[in-house]
Amino acid sequence: LQESESESKLDGETASDSESKSEFGSSSPAPTSDDTPEVLNRALSNLSSRWKNWWVRGILTLAMITFFFIIIYLGPMVLMTIVMCVQIKCFHEIITIGYNVYHSYDLPWFRTLSWYFLLCVNYFFYGETVTDYFFTLVQREEPLRILSKYHRFISFALYLTGFCMFVLSLVKKHYRLQFYMFGWTHVTLLIVVTQSHLIIHNLFEGMIWFIVPISCVICNDIMAYMFGFFFGRTPLIKLSPKKTWEGFIGGFFSTVLFGLLLSYVMSGYRCFTCPVEFNNDTNSFTVDCEPSELFQLQEYNIPVVLQSVVGWKTVRMYPFQIHSIALSTFASLIGPFGGFFASGFKRAFKIKDFANTIPGHGGIMDRFDCQYLMATFVNVYIASFIRGPNPSKLIQQFLTLRPDQQLHIFNTLKAHLVDRGILGSLEDA
Amino acid sequence: VDLEERLRELDLRSDLDIPDVPPPTDSTPEILKRALSGLSARWKNWWIRGILSLAMISGFFLIIYLGSFMLMLLVLSIQVKCYHEIITIGYRVYHSYDLPWFRSLSWYFLLCVNYFFYGETVADYFATFVQRREQLQFLIRYHRFISFALYLTGFCMFVLSLVKKHYRLQFYMFAWTHVTLLITVTQSHLVIQNLFEGMIWFLVPISSVICNDITAYIFGFFFGRTPLIKLSPKKTWEGFIGGFFSTVIFGFIFSYFLAQHQYFVCPVEYNSETNRFVTECEPSELFQMKKYSVPPLLQAALGWETVNMYPFQMHSFALSTFASLIGPFGGFFASGFKRAFKIKDFADTIPGHGGIMDRFDCQYLMATFVHVYITSFIRGPNPSKLLKQLLILQPEQQLSVYKTLKSHLVEKGILQPSLRG
């Protein structure tokens, strides 16, 4: 039995990694079952299979986009919950692939350990963010205060427990598989969990920093697909034969335009541009503030080159729209590499899709593969170019230092301010 | 197609594809061989290990004497060597030494991650040095962005280097590289952070782990009877428990001696005038003798009512306990890893001991533990980091922070309200 299994698997492997959507040979896992809902099946029963597939994908795309709008409407708390659910589902999908690849579903303890590690890492990250944003709430409640003060230690202790359990669970015949699954789990955590937490950080900066990047990636996906569908001729990369240069470039320009328009519309509303804050009195999230400079209309001179084309001398734009160009450019040029990475991964492990969750699209990971790099990019972008450190957080940290350290910092700051002329040397505030 | 070759392609459940490891070459230097030629194999091995242990420990003392900068360099070299050892194992396991680009990419990722971590730590400690130079300012301010851009370049190069027949191997090596980076590079940077806190936070943990290794080995050698764990058949419960108690006592005594010298106790600071590292300060409370009342249980045993100790010795108790009880799990992990991939040692670098990783396998968890311990129980936020962040705020923010701080300091009496003029 084992020999025939390995033989048949080899047939699939020694055959050239098929790049078309055709069968992968007898060794591939069962073809994805058609779980399109009955309703759709009946409605589309008359069309040819090519158009049927197109319609199924189209309808599901619209459904997902509508769902996206609904949860935006429902507010930050719901968004955070959705991000959390997506993260768990992606983790589950990738781990399941690992089990299938290594036939390791029955390894002792391993399923429990994977979920345990997911819990630990999430606990660590949520603790770090929660402490920052819910500072006053946490300080008031005694158990929360202790949890937050020793947070890193507690998280580390939890992780260590998992590590020791892993070591104790090593079984003689399965060492290598267990190490593979351990490595697989950790890399998955690195990809999936850190991204989701960065997304939540971006969200707290202002919903516009969450919506615009994600929309740009989705738009690029759709536009590149359409341009490729209608004009596609030159293949882009051997890894994904369906991608074409026409789709890539067309997608790039459409996404930049889309980004500019979407930012223009969103910058006008406070609920999108204001940082999300937790109101201690009402115990809910509020988005209310004085819009920052980024979201106030300014006059820009159009470069001479474009003046003749567009016919205007100056244009009124939000500074944020300039940033949106950077975001859309990244989404169109580098985001697809996340997609190629996922394609390579699927080919390497001979799977067609990550899972069957969404009819016509595959698993949740299939939809989110381009988003990974985007979330990190936006977070790094914000940290580098938009906001500096949070002054109130700095003051909090300052207050926990020793007096001599406080004095040293104060004097250095004073010297710096005097140096820059911000503070007159004789000024006594 | 040859059956052997086909089987090699991978039923991942079997171990048929792992090549049998050639017996380790004997890299003992000639001189030792001649000196020990008379002894039986068992004692010969013992002597080689012993001599090399002494050599390593002396080397360690020498570097400590040479100062913090040399220690940093040493930590960096060890990190690079450990990384190299683990990556080489990966190449051997997957026969992937000839994968296009992969060697360059592994080293490139190592460089990126090191750049990121050094930028984060160096920027903090060298704040005054950096302030004066414009180019460095730019690098510091956009440090995360630059690091991310460098990493992305590597990522895109990886994607572009994917070759049709080698997809799976390439992904394996990619993951192998990342997990190795996670283990070796983060640990080494945590070690350096601990070092900056004060050399005692570097010396006591490492020495405790080494002491535990040696004393557990000795206790096991003389009294070992009950096996500890199937993974490492040479470990015994007697060794484990004996090692625990010896390490705790060693930690106590060693901290007692180190706590008396400013050289070990003070945070390492960079002096911009002399362009060197200095360790000079008013020793913190941790390193000032205090009287402790001995608990009644021990009073009868010891005969004293109070004892003069440094508070740090209490902490050393926690550190030694961790080194003895949890540190060995790092060793078991490495043993499991070696068995999984059918290797005897990580490399042949040190005669009698194996590779650098073999010596450092118990240290991984220790470095992280010490770092987490320090941040949770010892010190608050890092003042230089705080200062750095203050200095990059907008002028109006700086002014408002300045005013808040001033009023706070005056309120607490730390700052006397100054008169005009």
Short mmCIF file of N, CA and C in Angstrom, two decimals, chain A residues 167-224:
data_model
loop_
_atom_site.label_atom_id
_atom_site.label_comp_id
_atom_site.label_asym_id
_atom_site.label_seq_id
_atom_site.Cartn_x
_atom_site.Cartn_y
_atom_site.Cartn_z
N VAL A 167 8.46 19.63 23.39
CA VAL A 167 9.63 18.79 23.60
C VAL A 167 9.23 17.47 24.23
N LEU A 168 8.32 17.54 25.21
CA LEU A 168 7.90 16.31 25.89
C LEU A 168 7.08 15.41 24.99
N SER A 169 6.49 16.00 23.93
CA SER A 169 5.63 15.19 23.07
C SER A 169 6.38 14.53 21.94
N LEU A 170 7.71 14.76 21.87
CA LEU A 170 8.46 14.19 20.76
C LEU A 170 8.45 12.67 20.88
N VAL A 171 8.05 12.03 19.81
CA VAL A 171 7.90 10.58 19.81
C VAL A 171 8.89 10.00 18.82
N LYS A 172 9.50 8.90 19.21
CA LYS A 172 10.66 8.38 18.50
C LYS A 172 10.51 8.30 16.99
N LYS A 173 9.41 7.74 16.49
CA LYS A 173 9.32 7.55 15.04
C LYS A 173 8.97 8.82 14.28
N HIS A 174 8.49 9.82 14.98
CA HIS A 174 7.93 10.96 14.26
C HIS A 174 8.69 12.26 14.45
N TYR A 175 9.95 12.16 14.91
CA TYR A 175 10.70 13.38 15.21
C TYR A 175 10.61 14.39 14.09
N ARG A 176 10.96 13.92 12.86
CA ARG A 176 11.08 14.89 11.78
C ARG A 176 9.75 15.56 11.48
N LEU A 177 8.70 14.74 11.43
CA LEU A 177 7.39 15.32 11.16
C LEU A 177 7.03 16.36 12.20
N GLN A 178 7.33 16.03 13.44
CA GLN A 178 6.97 16.96 14.50
C GLN A 178 7.73 18.26 14.37
N PHE A 179 9.02 18.16 13.99
CA PHE A 179 9.76 19.39 13.80
C PHE A 179 9.23 20.18 12.61
N TYR A 180 8.87 19.46 11.55
CA TYR A 180 8.30 20.15 10.39
C TYR A 180 7.05 20.90 10.79
N MET A 181 6.17 20.22 11.53
CA MET A 181 4.92 20.89 11.90
C MET A 181 5.19 22.06 12.83
N PHE A 182 6.21 21.90 13.70
CA PHE A 182 6.56 23.01 14.60
C PHE A 182 7.00 24.22 13.79
N GLY A 183 7.90 23.94 12.81
CA GLY A 183 8.37 25.04 11.95
C GLY A 183 7.22 25.63 11.16
N TRP A 184 6.38 24.76 10.62
CA TRP A 184 5.23 25.21 9.81
C TRP A 184 4.34 26.12 10.65
N THR A 185 4.06 25.69 11.87
CA THR A 185 3.20 26.50 12.74
C THR A 185 3.82 27.88 12.98
N HIS A 186 5.12 27.89 13.29
CA HIS A 186 5.73 29.18 13.60
C HIS A 186 5.76 30.11 12.41
N VAL A 187 6.07 29.59 11.23
CA VAL A 187 6.08 30.47 10.06
C VAL A 187 4.68 30.99 9.78
N THR A 188 3.69 30.10 9.92
CA THR A 188 2.31 30.55 9.71
C THR A 188 1.94 31.64 10.70
N LEU A 189 2.32 31.45 11.98
CA LEU A 189 2.00 32.48 12.96
C LEU A 189 2.65 33.79 12.55
N LEU A 190 3.91 33.69 12.13
CA LEU A 190 4.62 34.90 11.74
C LEU A 190 3.86 35.62 10.64
N ILE A 191 3.42 34.87 9.64
CA ILE A 191 2.74 35.54 8.53
C ILE A 191 1.37 36.02 8.93
N VAL A 192 0.57 35.14 9.47
CA VAL A 192 -0.84 35.45 9.64
C VAL A 192 -1.11 36.37 10.83
N VAL A 193 -0.53 36.03 11.97
CA VAL A 193 -0.92 36.78 13.17
C VAL A 193 -0.32 38.18 13.19
N THR A 194 0.95 38.31 12.79
CA THR A 194 1.52 39.65 12.82
C THR A 194 0.79 40.56 11.85
N GLN A 195 0.45 40.03 10.66
CA GLN A 195 -0.28 40.86 9.71
C GLN A 195 -1.60 41.35 10.28
N SER A 196 -2.32 40.42 10.92
CA SER A 196 -3.65 40.84 11.38
C SER A 196 -3.52 41.91 12.47
N HIS A 197 -2.47 41.81 13.27
CA HIS A 197 -2.32 42.83 14.30
C HIS A 197 -1.88 44.17 13.74
N LEU A 198 -1.07 44.10 12.67
CA LEU A 198 -0.71 45.36 12.04
C LEU A 198 -1.94 46.01 11.42
N ILE A 199 -2.83 45.18 10.88
CA ILE A 199 -4.06 45.75 10.31
C ILE A 199 -4.85 46.47 11.39
N ILE A 200 -4.91 45.86 12.57
CA ILE A 200 -5.68 46.50 13.63
C ILE A 200 -5.01 47.79 14.09
N HIS A 201 -3.68 47.82 14.11
CA HIS A 201 -2.98 49.07 14.41
C HIS A 201 -3.34 50.15 13.41
N ASN A 202 -3.34 49.75 12.13
CA ASN A 202 -3.68 50.72 11.09
C ASN A 202 -5.10 51.22 11.29
N LEU A 203 -5.97 50.29 11.67
CA LEU A 203 -7.37 50.65 11.88
C LEU A 203 -7.50 51.71 12.96
N PHE A 204 -6.74 51.53 14.03
CA PHE A 204 -6.82 52.49 15.12
C PHE A 204 -6.30 53.85 14.72
N GLU A 205 -5.43 53.88 13.72
CA GLU A 205 -4.91 55.16 13.26
C GLU A 205 -6.01 55.96 12.59
N GLY A 206 -6.99 55.28 12.08
CA GLY A 206 -8.08 55.95 11.37
C GLY A 206 -8.60 54.95 10.36
N MET A 207 -9.91 54.80 10.23
CA MET A 207 -10.45 53.76 9.37
C MET A 207 -10.01 53.91 7.92
N ILE A 208 -9.68 55.14 7.55
CA ILE A 208 -9.25 55.35 6.16
C ILE A 208 -7.95 54.59 5.89
N TRP A 209 -7.12 54.42 6.91
CA TRP A 209 -5.86 53.70 6.73
C TRP A 209 -6.08 52.21 6.65
N PHE A 210 -7.26 51.78 6.97
CA PHE A 210 -7.62 50.37 6.86
C PHE A 210 -8.32 50.12 5.53
N ILE A 211 -9.25 51.04 5.21
CA ILE A 211 -10.10 50.81 4.04
C ILE A 211 -9.36 51.05 2.74
N VAL A 212 -8.63 52.16 2.65
CA VAL A 212 -7.99 52.48 1.37
C VAL A 212 -6.98 51.41 0.94
N PRO A 213 -6.08 50.95 1.81
CA PRO A 213 -5.15 49.93 1.34
C PRO A 213 -5.85 48.65 0.91
N ILE A 214 -6.80 48.18 1.72
CA ILE A 214 -7.46 46.92 1.38
C ILE A 214 -8.24 47.07 0.08
N SER A 215 -8.91 48.21 -0.08
CA SER A 215 -9.66 48.43 -1.32
C SER A 215 -8.73 48.50 -2.53
N CYS A 216 -7.57 49.12 -2.34
CA CYS A 216 -6.64 49.21 -3.47
C CYS A 216 -6.19 47.83 -3.91
N VAL A 217 -5.92 46.94 -2.94
CA VAL A 217 -5.49 45.61 -3.32
C VAL A 217 -6.62 44.88 -4.05
N ILE A 218 -7.83 45.01 -3.52
CA ILE A 218 -8.99 44.34 -4.16
C ILE A 218 -9.19 44.91 -5.56
N CYS A 219 -9.12 46.24 -5.66
CA CYS A 219 -9.30 46.88 -6.96
C CYS A 219 -8.23 46.41 -7.93
N ASN A 220 -7.00 46.32 -7.47
CA ASN A 220 -5.94 45.88 -8.35
C ASN A 220 -6.18 44.45 -8.84
N ASP A 221 -6.61 43.60 -7.92
CA ASP A 221 -6.96 42.23 -8.28
C ASP A 221 -8.00 42.22 -9.41
N ILE A 222 -9.09 42.94 -9.18
CA ILE A 222 -10.20 42.93 -10.13
C ILE A 222 -9.81 43.57 -11.45
N MET A 223 -9.17 44.76 -11.37
CA MET A 223 -8.80 45.47 -12.60
C MET A 223 -7.79 44.69 -13.42
N ALA A 224 -6.80 44.10 -12.73
CA ALA A 224 -5.79 43.34 -13.45
C ALA A 224 -6.45 42.15 -14.14
#
